[in-house]
Short mmCIF file of C-alpha atoms and ligand atoms in Angstrom, two decimals:
data_model
loop_
_atom_site.label_atom_id
_atom_site.label_comp_id
_atom_site.label_asym_id
_atom_site.label_seq_id
_atom_site.Cartn_x
_atom_site.Cartn_y
_atom_site.Cartn_z
CA MET O 29 -10.96 34.48 0.78
CA ASN O 30 -7.83 36.51 1.37
CA ASP O 31 -4.34 35.73 0.17
CA GLN O 32 -3.46 34.11 3.49
CA GLN O 33 -6.18 31.49 3.15
CA MET O 34 -4.57 28.08 3.17
CA ASP O 35 -6.30 24.90 2.10
CA LEU O 36 -5.51 22.25 4.65
CA LYS O 37 -6.01 18.53 4.36
CA ILE O 38 -6.85 17.20 7.81
CA SER O 39 -7.13 13.48 8.50
CA GLY O 40 -7.37 11.81 11.87
CA TYR O 41 -8.92 9.63 14.48
CA SER O 42 -10.39 10.77 17.76
CA THR O 43 -12.35 8.72 20.26
CA ALA O 44 -12.28 9.53 23.98
CA LEU O 45 -10.31 6.98 26.03
CA PHE O 46 -9.08 5.04 22.98
CA SER O 47 -7.04 7.16 20.60
CA THR O 48 -6.64 10.68 19.22
CA TRP O 49 -4.40 12.10 16.49
CA PHE O 50 -4.68 14.59 13.61
CA PHE O 51 -2.45 14.76 10.54
CA ILE O 52 -2.25 18.07 8.66
CA GLU O 53 -0.51 17.24 5.45
CA GLU O 54 0.42 20.70 4.12
CA LEU O 55 2.06 21.61 7.42
CA SER O 56 3.91 18.25 7.86
CA LEU O 57 2.27 18.31 11.26
CA LEU O 58 0.77 15.78 13.65
CA PHE O 59 -1.30 16.81 16.66
CA ASP O 60 -1.25 14.02 19.25
CA ALA O 61 -0.18 10.48 18.61
CA GLY O 62 -2.68 7.84 19.69
CA ASP O 63 -2.93 4.34 18.19
CA GLY O 64 -3.58 3.86 14.51
CA ILE O 65 -1.41 6.57 12.98
CA MET O 66 0.68 4.10 11.04
CA ALA O 67 -2.14 1.67 10.21
CA ASN O 68 -4.08 4.50 8.58
CA LEU O 69 -1.45 6.83 7.16
CA LEU O 70 1.00 4.11 6.01
CA GLN O 71 3.86 5.69 4.04
CA LYS O 72 2.17 9.13 4.14
CA SER O 73 3.36 9.27 7.74
CA ARG O 74 6.84 10.00 6.34
CA LYS O 75 5.66 13.54 5.63
CA ILE O 76 5.36 14.30 9.34
CA LYS O 77 8.20 16.47 10.61
CA HIS O 78 6.64 17.93 13.75
CA VAL O 79 4.58 16.11 16.38
CA PHE O 80 2.86 18.33 18.95
CA ILE O 81 1.44 16.34 21.85
CA SER O 82 -1.22 17.89 24.06
CA HIS O 83 -0.76 15.72 27.17
CA ALA O 84 0.43 12.33 28.34
CA ASP O 85 -2.86 10.43 28.62
CA ARG O 86 -2.12 7.12 26.95
CA ASP O 87 -4.74 7.53 24.23
CA HIS O 88 -2.72 10.50 22.95
CA ILE O 89 0.76 8.94 22.85
CA THR O 90 0.79 5.18 22.26
CA GLY O 91 1.07 5.48 18.48
CA LEU O 92 4.56 6.95 18.83
CA LEU O 93 6.44 3.66 19.08
CA GLN O 94 5.79 2.41 15.56
CA PHE O 95 5.67 5.92 14.11
CA ASN O 96 9.16 6.56 15.43
CA GLN O 97 10.53 3.15 14.48
CA LEU O 98 9.62 3.65 10.82
CA ASN O 99 10.14 7.38 10.45
CA ALA O 100 12.85 8.71 12.76
CA ASN O 101 16.10 9.60 11.11
CA GLU O 102 19.04 11.81 12.12
CA GLY O 103 17.25 13.71 14.88
CA ARG O 104 13.97 13.94 12.98
CA PRO O 105 11.07 14.30 13.60
CA ASN O 106 10.63 16.80 16.40
CA TYR O 107 8.43 15.76 19.32
CA TYR O 108 7.01 18.63 21.38
CA TYR O 109 5.45 17.92 24.77
CA PRO O 110 4.31 19.73 27.95
CA LYS O 111 7.45 20.16 30.00
CA ASP O 112 6.24 18.95 33.40
CA SER O 113 5.00 15.55 32.23
CA GLY O 114 7.47 12.81 33.16
CA SER O 115 5.90 10.33 30.75
CA PHE O 116 7.63 11.72 27.69
CA LEU O 117 11.21 11.21 28.76
CA ALA O 118 10.27 7.77 30.13
CA LEU O 119 8.87 6.94 26.71
CA LYS O 120 11.94 8.33 24.94
CA ASN O 121 14.25 6.26 27.16
CA PHE O 122 12.20 3.15 26.53
CA MET O 123 12.20 3.74 22.78
CA ASP O 124 15.97 4.23 22.78
CA LYS O 125 16.41 0.84 24.45
CA PHE O 126 13.68 -0.97 22.57
CA ASP O 127 14.78 0.19 19.12
CA PRO O 128 18.47 1.02 19.58
CA HIS O 129 18.99 0.94 15.81
CA VAL O 130 16.84 4.07 15.29
CA SER O 131 17.30 7.57 16.57
CA SER O 132 14.33 8.63 18.65
CA GLY O 133 13.92 12.05 17.07
CA THR O 134 14.38 15.31 18.96
CA TRP O 135 12.32 15.83 22.10
CA ILE O 136 11.46 19.43 22.89
CA PRO O 137 9.71 20.43 26.13
CA LEU O 138 7.22 23.30 25.82
CA ASN O 139 5.97 25.70 28.45
CA GLY O 140 2.78 27.71 28.30
CA HIS O 141 4.39 30.48 26.26
CA SER O 142 6.26 28.52 23.64
CA GLU O 143 6.17 29.40 19.98
CA ILE O 144 7.87 27.23 17.36
CA GLU O 145 8.49 28.06 13.70
CA ILE O 146 7.74 24.80 11.87
CA LYS O 147 8.23 26.13 8.36
CA ASN O 148 8.63 29.41 6.59
CA GLN O 149 6.01 31.87 7.98
CA ILE O 150 4.23 29.13 9.96
CA PHE O 151 4.39 29.25 13.78
CA VAL O 152 2.81 26.96 16.37
CA GLU O 153 1.88 28.62 19.67
CA ALA O 154 1.34 26.48 22.77
CA PHE O 155 -0.67 27.47 25.82
CA ILE O 156 -1.73 25.66 28.98
CA ASN O 157 -5.34 24.46 29.19
CA ASP O 158 -7.46 23.24 32.12
CA HIS O 159 -7.64 19.52 31.33
CA ILE O 160 -5.37 18.46 34.18
CA LYS O 161 -5.50 19.99 37.63
CA VAL O 162 -1.96 21.12 38.48
CA GLN O 163 -0.14 22.93 41.25
CA ASP O 164 2.28 25.85 40.89
CA LYS O 165 1.40 26.54 37.26
CA GLN O 166 2.92 23.27 36.11
CA CYS O 167 2.69 22.60 32.40
CA LYS O 168 1.04 19.21 31.80
CA SER O 169 -1.65 19.84 29.20
CA LEU O 170 -1.41 22.10 26.17
CA SER O 171 -3.60 23.52 23.41
CA TYR O 172 -2.14 24.80 20.13
CA VAL O 173 -2.72 27.63 17.64
CA VAL O 174 -1.03 27.74 14.22
CA HIS O 175 -0.24 31.23 12.92
CA HIS O 176 0.66 32.26 9.37
CA ARG O 177 2.84 35.37 9.66
CA LYS O 178 3.76 37.31 6.60
CA SER O 179 5.63 40.53 6.21
CA LYS O 180 4.04 42.84 3.61
CA LEU O 181 5.20 46.01 1.92
CA LYS O 182 3.37 49.07 3.28
CA GLU O 183 0.95 50.76 0.85
CA ALA O 184 3.04 53.95 0.70
CA PHE O 185 5.98 52.11 -0.89
CA LYS O 186 4.00 50.03 -3.37
CA ASP O 187 4.96 51.98 -6.51
CA LEU O 188 8.70 52.00 -5.87
CA SER O 189 11.12 49.79 -7.80
CA ASN O 190 12.87 46.86 -6.16
CA ASP O 191 16.14 48.78 -5.99
CA GLU O 192 14.50 51.77 -4.34
CA ILE O 193 12.81 49.52 -1.80
CA LYS O 194 16.09 47.75 -1.02
CA LYS O 195 17.82 51.08 -0.49
CA ILE O 196 15.18 52.35 1.96
CA ALA O 197 15.22 49.03 3.80
CA LEU O 198 19.00 49.30 4.17
CA ASP O 199 18.81 52.91 5.37
CA LYS O 200 15.86 52.72 7.72
CA GLY O 201 15.38 49.06 8.52
CA LYS O 202 12.90 46.50 7.26
CA SER O 203 10.14 47.42 9.70
CA PHE O 204 10.05 50.95 8.21
CA ILE O 205 8.78 49.70 4.86
CA SER O 206 6.91 46.54 5.76
CA GLU O 207 4.34 45.43 8.32
CA GLU O 208 3.52 42.02 9.66
CA HIS O 209 0.25 40.35 8.80
CA SER O 210 -0.73 37.48 11.02
CA LYS O 211 -3.58 35.02 10.56
CA LYS O 212 -4.58 32.08 12.74
CA ILE O 213 -5.03 29.26 10.27
CA LEU O 214 -5.68 26.35 12.61
CA ALA O 215 -6.19 25.64 16.29
CA TYR O 216 -6.36 22.43 18.29
CA SER O 217 -7.89 22.26 21.75
CA GLY O 218 -6.41 18.94 22.86
CA ASP O 219 -8.47 17.62 25.78
CA CYS O 220 -10.00 20.41 27.87
CA PRO O 221 -13.15 22.17 28.94
CA ILE O 222 -14.14 25.32 27.03
CA GLY O 223 -12.68 28.60 28.21
CA ASN O 224 -10.08 29.83 25.73
CA GLN O 225 -12.33 31.85 23.45
CA GLU O 226 -9.85 34.65 22.94
CA LYS O 227 -7.23 32.16 21.72
CA TRP O 228 -9.61 30.58 19.18
CA ASP O 229 -11.14 33.88 18.03
CA GLY O 230 -10.23 34.66 14.42
CA THR O 231 -9.07 31.14 13.59
CA GLN O 232 -9.90 29.67 10.19
CA ILE O 233 -10.25 26.08 11.41
CA LEU O 234 -10.82 25.07 15.02
CA ILE O 235 -10.51 21.40 16.03
CA HIS O 236 -12.19 21.19 19.42
CA GLU O 237 -13.00 18.26 21.63
CA ALA O 238 -16.65 17.60 22.55
CA THR O 239 -16.45 14.46 24.66
CA PHE O 240 -19.91 14.62 26.20
CA LEU O 241 -23.43 15.28 24.89
CA ASN O 242 -25.03 15.22 28.33
CA MET O 243 -24.15 17.02 31.51
CA ASP O 244 -24.93 13.86 33.52
CA ASN O 245 -22.06 11.97 31.93
CA ILE O 246 -19.50 14.59 32.95
CA VAL O 247 -19.84 14.11 36.70
CA GLU O 248 -18.44 10.60 36.62
CA ASN O 249 -15.30 11.77 34.85
CA ASN O 250 -14.25 14.51 37.19
CA ALA O 251 -10.52 13.81 37.33
CA HIS O 252 -9.60 15.17 33.90
CA LYS O 253 -11.84 17.86 32.53
CA HIS O 254 -13.55 17.69 29.13
CA SER O 255 -16.03 19.69 27.05
CA LEU O 256 -19.76 19.44 26.64
CA LEU O 257 -20.92 19.65 22.99
CA GLU O 258 -23.48 22.36 23.70
CA ASP O 259 -20.83 24.57 25.36
CA VAL O 260 -18.48 24.20 22.38
CA ILE O 261 -21.14 25.13 19.83
CA LYS O 262 -22.33 28.06 21.95
CA MET O 263 -18.74 29.29 22.25
CA ALA O 264 -18.13 28.86 18.49
CA ALA O 265 -21.18 31.01 17.79
CA GLU O 266 -19.83 33.80 20.01
CA ILE O 267 -16.43 34.10 18.32
CA LYS O 268 -15.22 34.43 14.75
CA ILE O 269 -14.09 31.17 13.21
CA GLU O 270 -14.65 29.79 9.71
CA THR O 271 -14.85 26.02 10.22
CA LEU O 272 -15.40 23.86 13.30
CA VAL O 273 -14.23 20.25 13.59
CA LEU O 274 -15.66 18.41 16.60
CA SER O 275 -13.72 15.47 17.97
CA HIS O 276 -13.06 13.15 20.94
CA PHE O 277 -16.66 11.98 21.40
CA SER O 278 -17.30 9.26 23.94
CA VAL O 279 -18.15 5.81 22.53
CA ARG O 280 -21.37 5.82 24.56
CA TYR O 281 -22.97 7.96 21.81
CA LYS O 282 -24.21 6.69 18.44
CA LYS O 283 -23.65 8.51 15.16
CA GLU O 284 -27.33 9.52 14.92
CA GLU O 285 -27.31 10.98 18.45
CA ILE O 286 -24.15 12.98 17.80
CA ASP O 287 -25.34 14.40 14.47
CA ALA O 288 -28.80 15.23 15.81
CA ALA O 289 -27.28 17.04 18.78
CA ILE O 290 -24.89 19.00 16.54
CA ARG O 291 -27.80 20.12 14.32
CA LYS O 292 -29.95 21.00 17.35
CA TYR O 293 -27.32 23.20 19.00
CA CYS O 294 -26.22 24.83 15.71
CA LYS O 295 -29.83 25.87 15.23
CA ALA O 296 -30.30 26.98 18.84
CA TYR O 297 -27.15 29.14 18.85
CA LYS O 298 -27.42 30.17 15.18
CA LEU O 299 -24.02 28.75 14.27
CA LYS O 300 -23.85 29.06 10.47
CA ILE O 301 -20.25 28.05 9.68
CA PRO O 302 -19.55 24.50 8.40
CA VAL O 303 -19.35 22.00 11.26
CA HIS O 304 -17.62 18.63 10.81
CA ARG O 305 -17.21 15.82 13.30
CA ILE O 306 -15.02 12.79 13.77
CA LEU O 307 -17.22 9.90 14.86
CA PRO O 308 -16.12 7.48 17.59
CA GLY O 309 -14.31 4.47 16.17
CA GLN O 310 -13.84 5.92 12.69
CA PHE O 311 -10.79 7.14 10.81
CA ALA O 312 -11.66 10.38 9.02
CA LYS O 313 -9.75 10.94 5.81
CA ASN O 314 -9.53 14.53 4.62
CA ILE O 315 -12.38 15.56 6.90
CA LEU O 316 -12.96 19.03 5.39
CA THR O 317 -14.06 17.55 2.03
CA ALA O 318 -17.07 15.83 3.67
CA SER O 319 -20.45 17.61 3.73
CA PRO O 320 -20.86 19.64 6.90
CA ILE O 321 -23.29 18.09 9.40
CA ASN O 322 -25.26 21.32 9.77
CA ALA O 323 -25.58 21.99 5.99
ZN1 ZN P 22 -8.20 12.11 25.36
#
């Protein structure tokens, strides 16, 4: 453990076609906003200040209506969305009319190079994934990486007094005496096939979708691309991450099938880090405190 390790409480729901959302309490952050946010989080939902939505498929946005009605106040929270999806402004306009007595928060379009500071030292980076086929580099589906960036005093200045340090910083600038340390603390794939290894590499916790266990099931869902469990586990074994949370399984699979497949592929690809999963149809409260499936 280094001093940038951050203990995160992650709760959520994620079932392909039906609903997906993840609440990260320490970061006041919600990834995606499918049904059931309010029914499960109740008044805890008031902690959410930033909602990052991956794409406009209905199972990722329909929880916003009640979330906003009970929680929006004076331009808060912030809703971030892929800029070329028309659904979000349509939804905002509807919400403004449907609940004219509440503000509908602040809606912020993101492109594939956006980076947002959500609290001191914590930045959320957005990048475009391959879930939705687009033309002309349109931005309709995003993945997210959360960075913890800290500026640290360089070794050479460690023994100086505060006054001496201040004086040097004034004379030569802050970057002369300090350097930036950056750590990826969390990443969220949204819906997408694998293929962003370099973005996930070095992340403490990766939440990745794994919609399908079998190749055969993928063919029938060609329109929007998803991941195969085996590919995700193979990829996780090839990069450096500390914890993997698998999500967005199809309801066609039973708990026993999912867990057996996770154990099989972890063994086959020698993935030793803790692997958790969110089962179809189940709300997972504080998922990282459960025993890993591959333990
Ligand atoms: Zn989905």
